Amino acid sequence: MDASNYVIVSPHQHYALVVASEDMLSFPYHLRYELIEFAVYILTTRGLGLTPLHGACVGRAGRGVLLLGGSGAGKSTLALHSFLQGLDFVAEDAVLVQSDNLLATGVANYLHVTEDALHFIEDKEAECWIREAPTIRRRSGVQKFEADLRYGPGKSADAPLQLVATVFLSRQVADDPGALLRPIPKYDIAAKLSADQPYAASLPGWSCFQQQLVKMGAYELRRGNHPIAAVEALRQLLR
């Protein structure tokens, strides 16, 4: 970032040095996001060989669902309600997957949700937990609450989850509120994955990893009347 705030990473040694000035301590979000998390993700991807995906992941009983979709598709909102409804939480922004066995992990530290996502929360304690959280502003300009998962009512996954399906979130409202999931034809999955994950698609080993996700299967999840309906649709995949 500048002469007093920088990261040195040596992936083959599994080592990183983070240097931050005293002034930077007044900007904890930028310190964590621009320096510390940068070092973590470089080490996990280049040092451990994990595939980094921009998405979310939730699950139960050791099984997980990978949630993908563009900005505004609703990944954070669905991850929030999955967390509140008792599903195990892995991550809502960056998911790291072992290419050989499709075990998914992540840095489960915060939930980032917009004001609009709170309209569907019926638990007042859960709503207060989020409203009392500090706010951050993404590079896109979107402002979000940054809720610390350690103080939330749900639980984080205590081990990596075995992926059983990939779900692409759609902004489109479902014609039938009782049928939100639609299987994606296998011949369409590879192209959707590459378009959704341009950074991961540029890394070595993407082709083999992509083939595994295609074999596993993928779905489109359209919007229902309430985010809880989407959570129930995910439960169907996790049985």
mmCIF file of C-alpha atoms in Angstrom:
data_model
loop_
_atom_site.group_PDB
_atom_site.id
_atom_site.type_symbol
_atom_site.label_atom_id
_atom_site.label_comp_id
_atom_site.label_asym_id
_atom_site.label_seq_id
_atom_site.Cartn_x
_atom_site.Cartn_y
_atom_site.Cartn_z
ATOM 1 C CA MET A 1 0.000 0.000 0.000
ATOM 2 C CA ASP A 2 2.879 2.338 0.844
ATOM 3 C CA ALA A 3 6.334 2.260 2.441
ATOM 4 C CA SER A 4 4.888 1.644 5.922
ATOM 5 C CA ASN A 5 2.061 -0.789 5.079
ATOM 6 C CA TYR A 6 2.857 -3.831 3.007
ATOM 7 C CA VAL A 7 2.916 -7.624 2.786
ATOM 8 C CA ILE A 8 5.764 -9.921 1.801
ATOM 9 C CA VAL A 9 4.598 -13.413 0.841
ATOM 10 C CA SER A 10 6.703 -16.513 0.203
ATOM 11 C CA PRO A 11 4.248 -19.252 -0.820
ATOM 12 C CA HIS A 12 6.810 -22.043 -1.158
ATOM 13 C CA GLN A 13 7.881 -21.389 2.450
ATOM 14 C CA HIS A 14 4.266 -21.004 3.644
ATOM 15 C CA TYR A 15 5.327 -17.678 5.130
ATOM 16 C CA ALA A 16 4.063 -14.107 5.074
ATOM 17 C CA LEU A 17 5.160 -10.918 6.789
ATOM 18 C CA VAL A 18 2.532 -8.221 7.345
ATOM 19 C CA VAL A 19 3.807 -4.764 8.203
ATOM 20 C CA ALA A 20 1.354 -2.081 9.348
ATOM 21 C CA SER A 21 1.944 1.394 10.691
ATOM 22 C CA GLU A 22 0.408 2.612 13.933
ATOM 23 C CA ASP A 23 -1.804 4.957 11.915
ATOM 24 C CA MET A 24 -3.260 1.981 10.010
ATOM 25 C CA LEU A 25 -4.603 0.545 13.277
ATOM 26 C CA SER A 26 -7.298 3.213 13.096
ATOM 27 C CA PHE A 27 -8.587 1.521 9.901
ATOM 28 C CA PRO A 28 -9.128 -2.094 10.988
ATOM 29 C CA TYR A 29 -11.260 -3.030 7.987
ATOM 30 C CA HIS A 30 -8.616 -1.949 5.469
ATOM 31 C CA LEU A 31 -5.822 -3.482 7.544
ATOM 32 C CA ARG A 32 -7.585 -6.826 7.599
ATOM 33 C CA TYR A 33 -8.990 -6.760 4.074
ATOM 34 C CA GLU A 34 -6.050 -5.232 2.179
ATOM 35 C CA LEU A 35 -3.144 -6.767 4.099
ATOM 36 C CA ILE A 36 -3.935 -9.669 6.440
ATOM 37 C CA GLU A 37 -6.589 -11.414 4.324
ATOM 38 C CA PHE A 38 -4.522 -10.804 1.203
ATOM 39 C CA ALA A 39 -1.649 -12.737 2.812
ATOM 40 C CA VAL A 40 -3.970 -15.525 3.980
ATOM 41 C CA TYR A 41 -5.549 -16.078 0.575
ATOM 42 C CA ILE A 42 -2.234 -15.989 -1.292
ATOM 43 C CA LEU A 43 -0.795 -18.585 1.090
ATOM 44 C CA THR A 44 -3.820 -20.879 0.897
ATOM 45 C CA THR A 45 -4.072 -20.754 -2.885
ATOM 46 C CA ARG A 46 -0.404 -20.796 -3.870
ATOM 47 C CA GLY A 47 1.035 -22.512 -0.801
ATOM 48 C CA LEU A 48 -1.646 -25.138 -0.152
ATOM 49 C CA GLY A 49 -3.034 -25.380 -3.671
ATOM 50 C CA LEU A 50 -6.628 -24.537 -2.757
ATOM 51 C CA THR A 51 -8.944 -23.101 -5.406
ATOM 52 C CA PRO A 52 -10.250 -19.638 -4.406
ATOM 53 C CA LEU A 53 -13.846 -18.882 -5.308
ATOM 54 C CA HIS A 54 -15.843 -15.688 -4.916
ATOM 55 C CA GLY A 55 -18.940 -17.112 -3.301
ATOM 56 C CA ALA A 56 -20.533 -18.427 -0.138
ATOM 57 C CA CYS A 57 -20.842 -21.868 1.404
ATOM 58 C CA VAL A 58 -23.221 -23.329 3.989
ATOM 59 C CA GLY A 59 -24.141 -26.871 4.940
ATOM 60 C CA ARG A 60 -25.009 -29.431 7.570
ATOM 61 C CA ALA A 61 -23.737 -32.798 8.818
ATOM 62 C CA GLY A 62 -20.475 -32.451 6.913
ATOM 63 C CA ARG A 63 -22.129 -31.690 3.558
ATOM 64 C CA GLY A 64 -21.973 -28.298 1.885
ATOM 65 C CA VAL A 65 -23.500 -26.249 -0.920
ATOM 66 C CA LEU A 66 -21.449 -23.733 -2.899
ATOM 67 C CA LEU A 67 -23.387 -20.502 -3.549
ATOM 68 C CA LEU A 68 -22.357 -18.449 -6.572
ATOM 69 C CA GLY A 69 -23.724 -15.428 -8.390
ATOM 70 C CA GLY A 70 -22.846 -11.890 -9.350
ATOM 71 C CA SER A 71 -22.896 -8.873 -7.085
ATOM 72 C CA GLY A 72 -26.425 -8.278 -5.830
ATOM 73 C CA ALA A 73 -27.578 -11.849 -6.511
ATOM 74 C CA GLY A 74 -28.241 -12.380 -2.803
ATOM 75 C CA LYS A 75 -25.361 -14.579 -1.625
ATOM 76 C CA SER A 76 -24.865 -12.670 1.630
ATOM 77 C CA THR A 77 -28.598 -12.539 2.368
ATOM 78 C CA LEU A 78 -28.995 -16.281 1.811
ATOM 79 C CA ALA A 79 -25.872 -17.013 3.862
ATOM 80 C CA LEU A 80 -27.277 -14.844 6.664
ATOM 81 C CA HIS A 81 -30.620 -16.639 6.780
ATOM 82 C CA SER A 82 -28.936 -20.028 6.469
ATOM 83 C CA PHE A 83 -26.843 -19.081 9.506
ATOM 84 C CA LEU A 84 -29.936 -17.935 11.428
ATOM 85 C CA GLN A 85 -31.828 -21.119 10.471
ATOM 86 C CA GLY A 86 -29.145 -23.389 11.914
ATOM 87 C CA LEU A 87 -27.079 -24.397 8.894
ATOM 88 C CA ASP A 88 -23.315 -24.583 9.354
ATOM 89 C CA PHE A 89 -21.610 -21.457 8.036
ATOM 90 C CA VAL A 90 -18.332 -21.663 6.087
ATOM 91 C CA ALA A 91 -18.005 -18.285 4.336
ATOM 92 C CA GLU A 92 -20.079 -15.643 2.578
ATOM 93 C CA ASP A 93 -17.501 -13.954 0.381
ATOM 94 C CA ALA A 94 -14.505 -16.213 -0.317
ATOM 95 C CA VAL A 95 -14.564 -20.017 -0.367
ATOM 96 C CA LEU A 96 -11.421 -22.148 -0.630
ATOM 97 C CA VAL A 97 -11.825 -25.633 -2.102
ATOM 98 C CA GLN A 98 -9.450 -28.592 -2.216
ATOM 99 C CA SER A 99 -9.402 -29.533 -5.864
ATOM 100 C CA ASP A 100 -8.926 -33.275 -5.390
ATOM 101 C CA ASN A 101 -11.771 -33.989 -2.951
ATOM 102 C CA LEU A 102 -14.009 -30.864 -3.109
ATOM 103 C CA LEU A 103 -13.708 -30.113 0.594
ATOM 104 C CA ALA A 104 -14.681 -26.475 1.126
ATOM 105 C CA THR A 105 -13.362 -24.171 3.809
ATOM 106 C CA GLY A 106 -13.034 -20.445 4.334
ATOM 107 C CA VAL A 107 -12.374 -17.665 6.811
ATOM 108 C CA ALA A 108 -15.650 -17.547 8.729
ATOM 109 C CA ASN A 109 -15.227 -14.230 10.496
ATOM 110 C CA TYR A 110 -17.892 -11.724 9.447
ATOM 111 C CA LEU A 111 -21.214 -11.488 7.680
ATOM 112 C CA HIS A 112 -21.633 -8.484 5.389
ATOM 113 C CA VAL A 113 -25.277 -7.595 4.828
ATOM 114 C CA THR A 114 -27.132 -4.565 3.539
ATOM 115 C CA GLU A 115 -29.934 -2.747 5.300
ATOM 116 C CA ASP A 116 -32.468 -4.344 2.920
ATOM 117 C CA ALA A 117 -31.572 -7.843 4.132
ATOM 118 C CA LEU A 118 -32.795 -7.012 7.646
ATOM 119 C CA HIS A 119 -36.427 -6.611 6.586
ATOM 120 C CA PHE A 120 -36.918 -10.377 6.603
ATOM 121 C CA ILE A 121 -35.382 -11.046 10.032
ATOM 122 C CA GLU A 122 -38.066 -11.904 12.582
ATOM 123 C CA ASP A 123 -35.712 -12.595 15.504
ATOM 124 C CA LYS A 124 -35.236 -9.212 17.230
ATOM 125 C CA GLU A 125 -32.031 -10.294 18.982
ATOM 126 C CA ALA A 126 -30.528 -11.325 15.656
ATOM 127 C CA GLU A 127 -31.578 -8.013 14.111
ATOM 128 C CA CYS A 128 -29.987 -6.074 16.993
ATOM 129 C CA TRP A 129 -26.785 -8.114 16.615
ATOM 130 C CA ILE A 130 -26.470 -6.891 13.035
ATOM 131 C CA ARG A 131 -27.696 -3.319 13.535
ATOM 132 C CA GLU A 132 -25.184 -2.773 16.340
ATOM 133 C CA ALA A 133 -22.333 -3.942 14.096
ATOM 134 C CA PRO A 134 -20.031 -1.407 12.441
ATOM 135 C CA THR A 135 -20.590 -0.570 8.777
ATOM 136 C CA ILE A 136 -18.093 -0.785 5.949
ATOM 137 C CA ARG A 137 -18.163 0.519 2.405
ATOM 138 C CA ARG A 138 -17.148 -1.817 -0.415
ATOM 139 C CA ARG A 139 -15.088 -0.598 -3.346
ATOM 140 C CA SER A 140 -18.308 -0.650 -5.362
ATOM 141 C CA GLY A 141 -19.685 1.989 -2.985
ATOM 142 C CA VAL A 142 -22.226 -0.358 -1.364
ATOM 143 C CA GLN A 143 -22.481 0.074 2.410
ATOM 144 C CA LYS A 144 -22.925 -3.047 4.541
ATOM 145 C CA PHE A 145 -23.100 -4.066 8.177
ATOM 146 C CA GLU A 146 -20.090 -6.123 9.228
ATOM 147 C CA ALA A 147 -21.481 -8.529 11.842
ATOM 148 C CA ASP A 148 -18.983 -10.520 13.905
ATOM 149 C CA LEU A 149 -19.977 -14.199 13.701
ATOM 150 C CA ARG A 150 -18.539 -14.935 17.148
ATOM 151 C CA TYR A 151 -21.445 -13.056 18.700
ATOM 152 C CA GLY A 152 -24.206 -14.257 16.392
ATOM 153 C CA PRO A 153 -26.950 -16.802 17.139
ATOM 154 C CA GLY A 154 -25.759 -19.441 14.641
ATOM 155 C CA LYS A 155 -22.607 -21.510 14.338
ATOM 156 C CA SER A 156 -19.679 -21.811 11.995
ATOM 157 C CA ALA A 157 -18.674 -25.157 10.536
ATOM 158 C CA ASP A 158 -16.026 -26.772 12.713
ATOM 159 C CA ALA A 159 -14.430 -28.633 9.775
ATOM 160 C CA PRO A 160 -14.336 -28.367 5.968
ATOM 161 C CA LEU A 161 -17.583 -29.435 4.263
ATOM 162 C CA GLN A 162 -17.875 -31.930 1.420
ATOM 163 C CA LEU A 163 -19.487 -30.109 -1.485
ATOM 164 C CA VAL A 164 -22.546 -31.876 -2.882
ATOM 165 C CA ALA A 165 -23.866 -29.192 -5.253
ATOM 166 C CA THR A 166 -23.190 -25.793 -6.785
ATOM 167 C CA VAL A 167 -26.050 -23.296 -6.708
ATOM 168 C CA PHE A 168 -26.148 -20.182 -8.890
ATOM 169 C CA LEU A 169 -28.371 -17.516 -7.346
ATOM 170 C CA SER A 170 -30.713 -15.698 -9.699
ATOM 171 C CA ARG A 171 -32.440 -12.353 -9.236
ATOM 172 C CA GLN A 172 -35.453 -13.740 -11.102
ATOM 173 C CA VAL A 173 -38.549 -14.526 -9.048
ATOM 174 C CA ALA A 174 -39.716 -18.129 -9.329
ATOM 175 C CA ASP A 175 -42.993 -18.771 -11.155
ATOM 176 C CA ASP A 176 -43.816 -21.435 -8.581
ATOM 177 C CA PRO A 177 -42.920 -20.390 -4.982
ATOM 178 C CA GLY A 178 -42.679 -24.077 -4.093
ATOM 179 C CA ALA A 179 -40.099 -24.893 -6.777
ATOM 180 C CA LEU A 180 -37.172 -22.500 -6.491
ATOM 181 C CA LEU A 181 -34.458 -24.912 -7.665
ATOM 182 C CA ARG A 182 -33.894 -25.726 -11.323
ATOM 183 C CA PRO A 183 -31.194 -28.201 -12.445
ATOM 184 C CA ILE A 184 -28.706 -26.702 -14.884
ATOM 185 C CA PRO A 185 -27.881 -28.932 -17.887
ATOM 186 C CA LYS A 186 -24.378 -30.340 -17.558
ATOM 187 C CA TYR A 187 -23.354 -28.894 -20.931
ATOM 188 C CA ASP A 188 -24.018 -25.369 -19.572
ATOM 189 C CA ILE A 189 -22.261 -25.668 -16.206
ATOM 190 C CA ALA A 190 -18.633 -25.245 -17.339
ATOM 191 C CA ALA A 191 -19.326 -21.988 -19.176
ATOM 192 C CA LYS A 192 -21.313 -20.587 -16.231
ATOM 193 C CA LEU A 193 -18.503 -21.459 -13.813
ATOM 194 C CA SER A 194 -15.812 -19.810 -15.933
ATOM 195 C CA ALA A 195 -17.903 -16.681 -16.444
ATOM 196 C CA ASP A 196 -18.710 -16.440 -12.727
ATOM 197 C CA GLN A 197 -15.143 -17.100 -11.520
ATOM 198 C CA PRO A 198 -12.733 -15.316 -13.897
ATOM 199 C CA TYR A 199 -9.850 -15.222 -11.397
ATOM 200 C CA ALA A 200 -10.039 -18.901 -10.447
ATOM 201 C CA ALA A 201 -10.490 -19.827 -14.102
ATOM 202 C CA SER A 202 -7.109 -18.226 -14.860
ATOM 203 C CA LEU A 203 -5.243 -20.439 -12.376
ATOM 204 C CA PRO A 204 -3.450 -23.724 -13.155
ATOM 205 C CA GLY A 205 -5.618 -26.750 -12.501
ATOM 206 C CA TRP A 206 -8.917 -24.965 -13.177
ATOM 207 C CA SER A 207 -9.920 -27.343 -15.959
ATOM 208 C CA CYS A 208 -9.715 -30.457 -13.757
ATOM 209 C CA PHE A 209 -11.426 -28.677 -10.873
ATOM 210 C CA GLN A 210 -14.177 -27.419 -13.153
ATOM 211 C CA GLN A 211 -14.790 -30.944 -14.461
ATOM 212 C CA GLN A 212 -15.376 -32.161 -10.910
ATOM 213 C CA LEU A 213 -17.949 -29.441 -10.269
ATOM 214 C CA VAL A 214 -19.694 -30.276 -13.542
ATOM 215 C CA LYS A 215 -19.830 -33.951 -12.574
ATOM 216 C CA MET A 216 -21.227 -33.020 -9.156
ATOM 217 C CA GLY A 217 -24.070 -31.027 -10.702
ATOM 218 C CA ALA A 218 -25.362 -27.467 -10.426
ATOM 219 C CA TYR A 219 -28.670 -25.681 -9.926
ATOM 220 C CA GLU A 220 -30.215 -22.273 -10.434
ATOM 221 C CA LEU A 221 -31.985 -20.909 -7.360
ATOM 222 C CA ARG A 222 -34.690 -18.348 -8.109
ATOM 223 C CA ARG A 223 -36.169 -16.046 -5.517
ATOM 224 C CA GLY A 224 -39.185 -16.977 -3.442
ATOM 225 C CA ASN A 225 -41.495 -15.018 -1.184
ATOM 226 C CA HIS A 226 -39.024 -15.087 1.726
ATOM 227 C CA PRO A 227 -35.310 -15.969 2.095
ATOM 228 C CA ILE A 228 -36.292 -18.839 4.405
ATOM 229 C CA ALA A 229 -37.865 -20.545 1.382
ATOM 230 C CA ALA A 230 -34.452 -20.475 -0.281
ATOM 231 C CA VAL A 231 -32.869 -21.956 2.858
ATOM 232 C CA GLU A 232 -35.385 -24.811 2.737
ATOM 233 C CA ALA A 233 -34.471 -25.396 -0.904
ATOM 234 C CA LEU A 234 -30.825 -25.763 0.141
ATOM 235 C CA ARG A 235 -31.839 -28.260 2.823
ATOM 236 C CA GLN A 236 -33.261 -30.441 0.057
ATOM 237 C CA LEU A 237 -29.795 -30.657 -1.500
ATOM 238 C CA LEU A 238 -28.148 -31.415 1.837
ATOM 239 C CA ARG A 239 -30.261 -34.447 2.730
#
